[in-house]
Amino acid sequence: MPEAGESKLKKTLSIVGASAAILVLAVVVLRATLLAPPDAGDLSRKRTVVDIKTGEVIKDFPIPENSAMPWPNPKTGENTLVQGEACFWTKEGKAKLEPTYVLLNEMIGKTGPTICPDCGRTVVAHNPLPPADLLREAKKAADAKK
Ligand SMILES: [Zn+2]
């Protein structure tokens, strides 16, 4: 009976279709939840900022929505907070886990390279991390101290 075969095929196809839809949905949900980097929302709203007048570093500063740098310092009320650039290098050429936050020259209208006051290296916007093996070494050293 060709009709029975056809309806079986239709049934199979609809099951395959539904499964595919469920799979796509699952992937979308997973991407949005489990696979998303932890606190992605928080990270985009909290930054480590530096006060261009006082040099004060404020960690996890909540960035006001739809605002542009410089952000107002709640202590002084002045718009003097800009994003700090993290430097993970030590003077000895090793990595560290707690970075030094550096104020970039370009943020304050200065020209020339920005030099990290801690390690003496040049710091740039989106400052690159030290190589992974150096970071692992730093992590190991930190764990050993615990
Ligand atoms: Zn440095």
PDB file of C-alpha atoms and ligand atoms in Angstrom:
ATOM      1  CA  MET A   1       0.000   0.000   0.000  1.00  0.00           C
ATOM      2  CA  PRO A   2       1.775   3.121  -1.216  1.00  0.00           C
ATOM      3  CA  GLU A   3      -0.459   5.436   0.816  1.00  0.00           C
ATOM      4  CA  ALA A   4       0.576   3.911   4.105  1.00  0.00           C
ATOM      5  CA  GLY A   5       4.200   4.195   3.133  1.00  0.00           C
ATOM      6  CA  GLU A   6       3.733   7.816   2.230  1.00  0.00           C
ATOM      7  CA  SER A   7       2.099   8.709   5.498  1.00  0.00           C
ATOM      8  CA  LYS A   8       4.837   6.896   7.375  1.00  0.00           C
ATOM      9  CA  LEU A   9       7.378   8.938   5.491  1.00  0.00           C
ATOM     10  CA  LYS A  10       5.480  12.140   6.306  1.00  0.00           C
ATOM     11  CA  LYS A  11       5.388  11.175   9.968  1.00  0.00           C
ATOM     12  CA  THR A  12       9.109  10.472   9.970  1.00  0.00           C
ATOM     13  CA  LEU A  13       9.817  13.754   8.255  1.00  0.00           C
ATOM     14  CA  SER A  14       7.717  15.701  10.721  1.00  0.00           C
ATOM     15  CA  ILE A  15       9.488  14.022  13.624  1.00  0.00           C
ATOM     16  CA  VAL A  16      12.848  14.852  12.085  1.00  0.00           C
ATOM     17  CA  GLY A  17      11.688  18.411  11.543  1.00  0.00           C
ATOM     18  CA  ALA A  18      10.455  18.775  15.102  1.00  0.00           C
ATOM     19  CA  SER A  19      13.657  17.258  16.475  1.00  0.00           C
ATOM     20  CA  ALA A  20      15.717  19.667  14.432  1.00  0.00           C
ATOM     21  CA  ALA A  21      13.658  22.576  15.708  1.00  0.00           C
ATOM     22  CA  ILE A  22      14.097  21.407  19.291  1.00  0.00           C
ATOM     23  CA  LEU A  23      17.819  20.986  18.726  1.00  0.00           C
ATOM     24  CA  VAL A  24      18.145  24.495  17.326  1.00  0.00           C
ATOM     25  CA  LEU A  25      16.171  25.853  20.258  1.00  0.00           C
ATOM     26  CA  ALA A  26      18.359  23.943  22.709  1.00  0.00           C
ATOM     27  CA  VAL A  27      21.506  25.314  21.111  1.00  0.00           C
ATOM     28  CA  VAL A  28      20.146  28.854  21.235  1.00  0.00           C
ATOM     29  CA  VAL A  29      19.166  28.484  24.892  1.00  0.00           C
ATOM     30  CA  LEU A  30      22.501  26.886  25.765  1.00  0.00           C
ATOM     31  CA  ARG A  31      24.387  29.675  24.043  1.00  0.00           C
ATOM     32  CA  ALA A  32      22.449  32.259  25.982  1.00  0.00           C
ATOM     33  CA  THR A  33      22.881  30.546  29.338  1.00  0.00           C
ATOM     34  CA  LEU A  34      25.434  27.830  29.982  1.00  0.00           C
ATOM     35  CA  LEU A  35      27.889  28.675  27.251  1.00  0.00           C
ATOM     36  CA  ALA A  36      27.829  32.403  27.827  1.00  0.00           C
ATOM     37  CA  PRO A  37      30.890  33.726  29.640  1.00  0.00           C
ATOM     38  CA  PRO A  38      30.100  34.173  33.334  1.00  0.00           C
ATOM     39  CA  ASP A  39      28.691  37.562  34.207  1.00  0.00           C
ATOM     40  CA  ALA A  40      28.899  38.794  30.645  1.00  0.00           C
ATOM     41  CA  GLY A  41      26.234  41.346  31.445  1.00  0.00           C
ATOM     42  CA  ASP A  42      28.032  42.497  34.551  1.00  0.00           C
ATOM     43  CA  LEU A  43      31.353  42.750  32.784  1.00  0.00           C
ATOM     44  CA  SER A  44      29.924  45.071  30.207  1.00  0.00           C
ATOM     45  CA  ARG A  45      28.553  47.370  32.857  1.00  0.00           C
ATOM     46  CA  LYS A  46      31.375  47.257  35.398  1.00  0.00           C
ATOM     47  CA  ARG A  47      34.859  48.432  34.633  1.00  0.00           C
ATOM     48  CA  THR A  48      37.970  49.285  36.487  1.00  0.00           C
ATOM     49  CA  VAL A  49      38.321  53.000  36.075  1.00  0.00           C
ATOM     50  CA  VAL A  50      41.003  55.539  36.888  1.00  0.00           C
ATOM     51  CA  ASP A  51      40.431  59.120  37.971  1.00  0.00           C
ATOM     52  CA  ILE A  52      42.411  61.331  35.594  1.00  0.00           C
ATOM     53  CA  LYS A  53      42.853  64.003  38.277  1.00  0.00           C
ATOM     54  CA  THR A  54      43.682  62.006  41.382  1.00  0.00           C
ATOM     55  CA  GLY A  55      44.922  58.734  39.859  1.00  0.00           C
ATOM     56  CA  GLU A  56      42.513  56.837  42.095  1.00  0.00           C
ATOM     57  CA  VAL A  57      41.673  53.360  40.794  1.00  0.00           C
ATOM     58  CA  ILE A  58      38.092  52.189  41.334  1.00  0.00           C
ATOM     59  CA  LYS A  59      37.446  48.510  40.675  1.00  0.00           C
ATOM     60  CA  ASP A  60      34.095  47.243  39.400  1.00  0.00           C
ATOM     61  CA  PHE A  61      32.821  50.723  38.802  1.00  0.00           C
ATOM     62  CA  PRO A  62      29.239  50.472  37.502  1.00  0.00           C
ATOM     63  CA  ILE A  63      29.123  52.306  34.197  1.00  0.00           C
ATOM     64  CA  PRO A  64      25.989  54.441  33.868  1.00  0.00           C
ATOM     65  CA  GLU A  65      23.925  53.278  30.922  1.00  0.00           C
ATOM     66  CA  ASN A  66      24.164  55.167  27.639  1.00  0.00           C
ATOM     67  CA  SER A  67      27.002  57.274  28.936  1.00  0.00           C
ATOM     68  CA  ALA A  68      30.328  58.214  27.451  1.00  0.00           C
ATOM     69  CA  MET A  69      33.722  58.611  29.037  1.00  0.00           C
ATOM     70  CA  PRO A  70      34.774  60.340  31.177  1.00  0.00           C
ATOM     71  CA  TRP A  71      32.274  59.182  33.743  1.00  0.00           C
ATOM     72  CA  PRO A  72      31.456  61.218  36.863  1.00  0.00           C
ATOM     73  CA  ASN A  73      33.372  60.310  39.992  1.00  0.00           C
ATOM     74  CA  PRO A  74      30.711  59.881  42.694  1.00  0.00           C
ATOM     75  CA  LYS A  75      33.124  61.276  45.286  1.00  0.00           C
ATOM     76  CA  THR A  76      33.871  64.524  43.533  1.00  0.00           C
ATOM     77  CA  GLY A  77      30.969  64.851  41.101  1.00  0.00           C
ATOM     78  CA  GLU A  78      33.464  65.668  38.350  1.00  0.00           C
ATOM     79  CA  ASN A  79      33.645  63.821  35.034  1.00  0.00           C
ATOM     80  CA  THR A  80      37.113  62.459  35.579  1.00  0.00           C
ATOM     81  CA  LEU A  81      36.792  58.658  35.408  1.00  0.00           C
ATOM     82  CA  VAL A  82      38.150  56.814  32.392  1.00  0.00           C
ATOM     83  CA  GLN A  83      38.696  53.156  31.772  1.00  0.00           C
ATOM     84  CA  GLY A  84      41.979  51.852  33.145  1.00  0.00           C
ATOM     85  CA  GLU A  85      44.120  49.600  30.988  1.00  0.00           C
ATOM     86  CA  ALA A  86      45.250  46.440  32.757  1.00  0.00           C
ATOM     87  CA  CYS A  87      48.938  45.513  32.733  1.00  0.00           C
ATOM     88  CA  PHE A  88      49.701  41.967  33.877  1.00  0.00           C
ATOM     89  CA  TRP A  89      53.496  42.196  33.689  1.00  0.00           C
ATOM     90  CA  THR A  90      55.986  42.351  36.538  1.00  0.00           C
ATOM     91  CA  LYS A  91      59.310  44.174  36.545  1.00  0.00           C
ATOM     92  CA  GLU A  92      61.020  40.776  36.272  1.00  0.00           C
ATOM     93  CA  GLY A  93      59.253  40.041  32.984  1.00  0.00           C
ATOM     94  CA  LYS A  94      56.821  37.602  34.527  1.00  0.00           C
ATOM     95  CA  ALA A  95      53.048  37.678  34.645  1.00  0.00           C
ATOM     96  CA  LYS A  96      50.917  38.627  37.622  1.00  0.00           C
ATOM     97  CA  LEU A  97      47.298  37.876  38.321  1.00  0.00           C
ATOM     98  CA  GLU A  98      46.426  41.215  39.902  1.00  0.00           C
ATOM     99  CA  PRO A  99      47.059  43.764  37.184  1.00  0.00           C
ATOM    100  CA  THR A 100      48.236  47.319  37.525  1.00  0.00           C
ATOM    101  CA  TYR A 101      45.635  49.659  36.076  1.00  0.00           C
ATOM    102  CA  VAL A 102      47.224  52.300  33.933  1.00  0.00           C
ATOM    103  CA  LEU A 103      45.833  55.542  32.625  1.00  0.00           C
ATOM    104  CA  LEU A 104      46.508  55.736  28.886  1.00  0.00           C
ATOM    105  CA  ASN A 105      48.124  58.934  27.633  1.00  0.00           C
ATOM    106  CA  GLU A 106      45.605  59.179  24.807  1.00  0.00           C
ATOM    107  CA  MET A 107      42.797  59.291  27.368  1.00  0.00           C
ATOM    108  CA  ILE A 108      44.186  62.466  28.892  1.00  0.00           C
ATOM    109  CA  GLY A 109      45.275  64.161  25.686  1.00  0.00           C
ATOM    110  CA  LYS A 110      48.956  63.334  26.071  1.00  0.00           C
ATOM    111  CA  THR A 111      51.016  62.078  23.170  1.00  0.00           C
ATOM    112  CA  GLY A 112      53.607  59.334  23.116  1.00  0.00           C
ATOM    113  CA  PRO A 113      53.510  55.827  24.504  1.00  0.00           C
ATOM    114  CA  THR A 114      52.043  55.109  27.917  1.00  0.00           C
ATOM    115  CA  ILE A 115      54.571  53.513  30.248  1.00  0.00           C
ATOM    116  CA  CYS A 116      53.377  51.256  33.054  1.00  0.00           C
ATOM    117  CA  PRO A 117      54.579  52.750  36.351  1.00  0.00           C
ATOM    118  CA  ASP A 118      55.020  49.281  37.794  1.00  0.00           C
ATOM    119  CA  CYS A 119      56.908  47.303  35.156  1.00  0.00           C
ATOM    120  CA  GLY A 120      58.065  49.999  32.750  1.00  0.00           C
ATOM    121  CA  ARG A 121      56.488  48.394  29.710  1.00  0.00           C
ATOM    122  CA  THR A 122      54.448  50.196  27.104  1.00  0.00           C
ATOM    123  CA  VAL A 123      50.710  49.885  27.674  1.00  0.00           C
ATOM    124  CA  VAL A 124      48.259  50.202  24.796  1.00  0.00           C
ATOM    125  CA  ALA A 125      44.480  50.185  24.458  1.00  0.00           C
ATOM    126  CA  HIS A 126      43.193  46.617  24.820  1.00  0.00           C
ATOM    127  CA  ASN A 127      46.564  45.799  26.298  1.00  0.00           C
ATOM    128  CA  PRO A 128      47.519  42.208  25.397  1.00  0.00           C
ATOM    129  CA  LEU A 129      47.981  39.644  28.126  1.00  0.00           C
ATOM    130  CA  PRO A 130      51.347  38.014  28.802  1.00  0.00           C
ATOM    131  CA  PRO A 131      51.771  34.582  27.160  1.00  0.00           C
ATOM    132  CA  ALA A 132      49.610  31.800  28.596  1.00  0.00           C
ATOM    133  CA  ASP A 133      52.559  29.894  30.069  1.00  0.00           C
ATOM    134  CA  LEU A 134      53.602  32.956  32.077  1.00  0.00           C
ATOM    135  CA  LEU A 135      50.054  33.370  33.348  1.00  0.00           C
ATOM    136  CA  ARG A 136      49.935  29.695  34.304  1.00  0.00           C
ATOM    137  CA  GLU A 137      53.213  30.122  36.172  1.00  0.00           C
ATOM    138  CA  ALA A 138      51.791  33.121  38.042  1.00  0.00           C
ATOM    139  CA  LYS A 139      48.676  31.139  38.909  1.00  0.00           C
ATOM    140  CA  LYS A 140      50.811  28.277  40.171  1.00  0.00           C
ATOM    141  CA  ALA A 141      52.910  30.615  42.318  1.00  0.00           C
ATOM    142  CA  ALA A 142      49.748  32.205  43.731  1.00  0.00           C
ATOM    143  CA  ASP A 143      48.242  28.803  44.507  1.00  0.00           C
ATOM    144  CA  ALA A 144      51.456  27.707  46.222  1.00  0.00           C
ATOM    145  CA  LYS A 145      51.215  30.712  48.562  1.00  0.00           C
ATOM    146  CA  LYS A 146      47.718  29.747  49.718  1.00  0.00           C
TER     147      LYS A 146
HETATM  148 ZN    ZN B   1      53.030  46.842  34.070  1.00  0.00          ZN
END
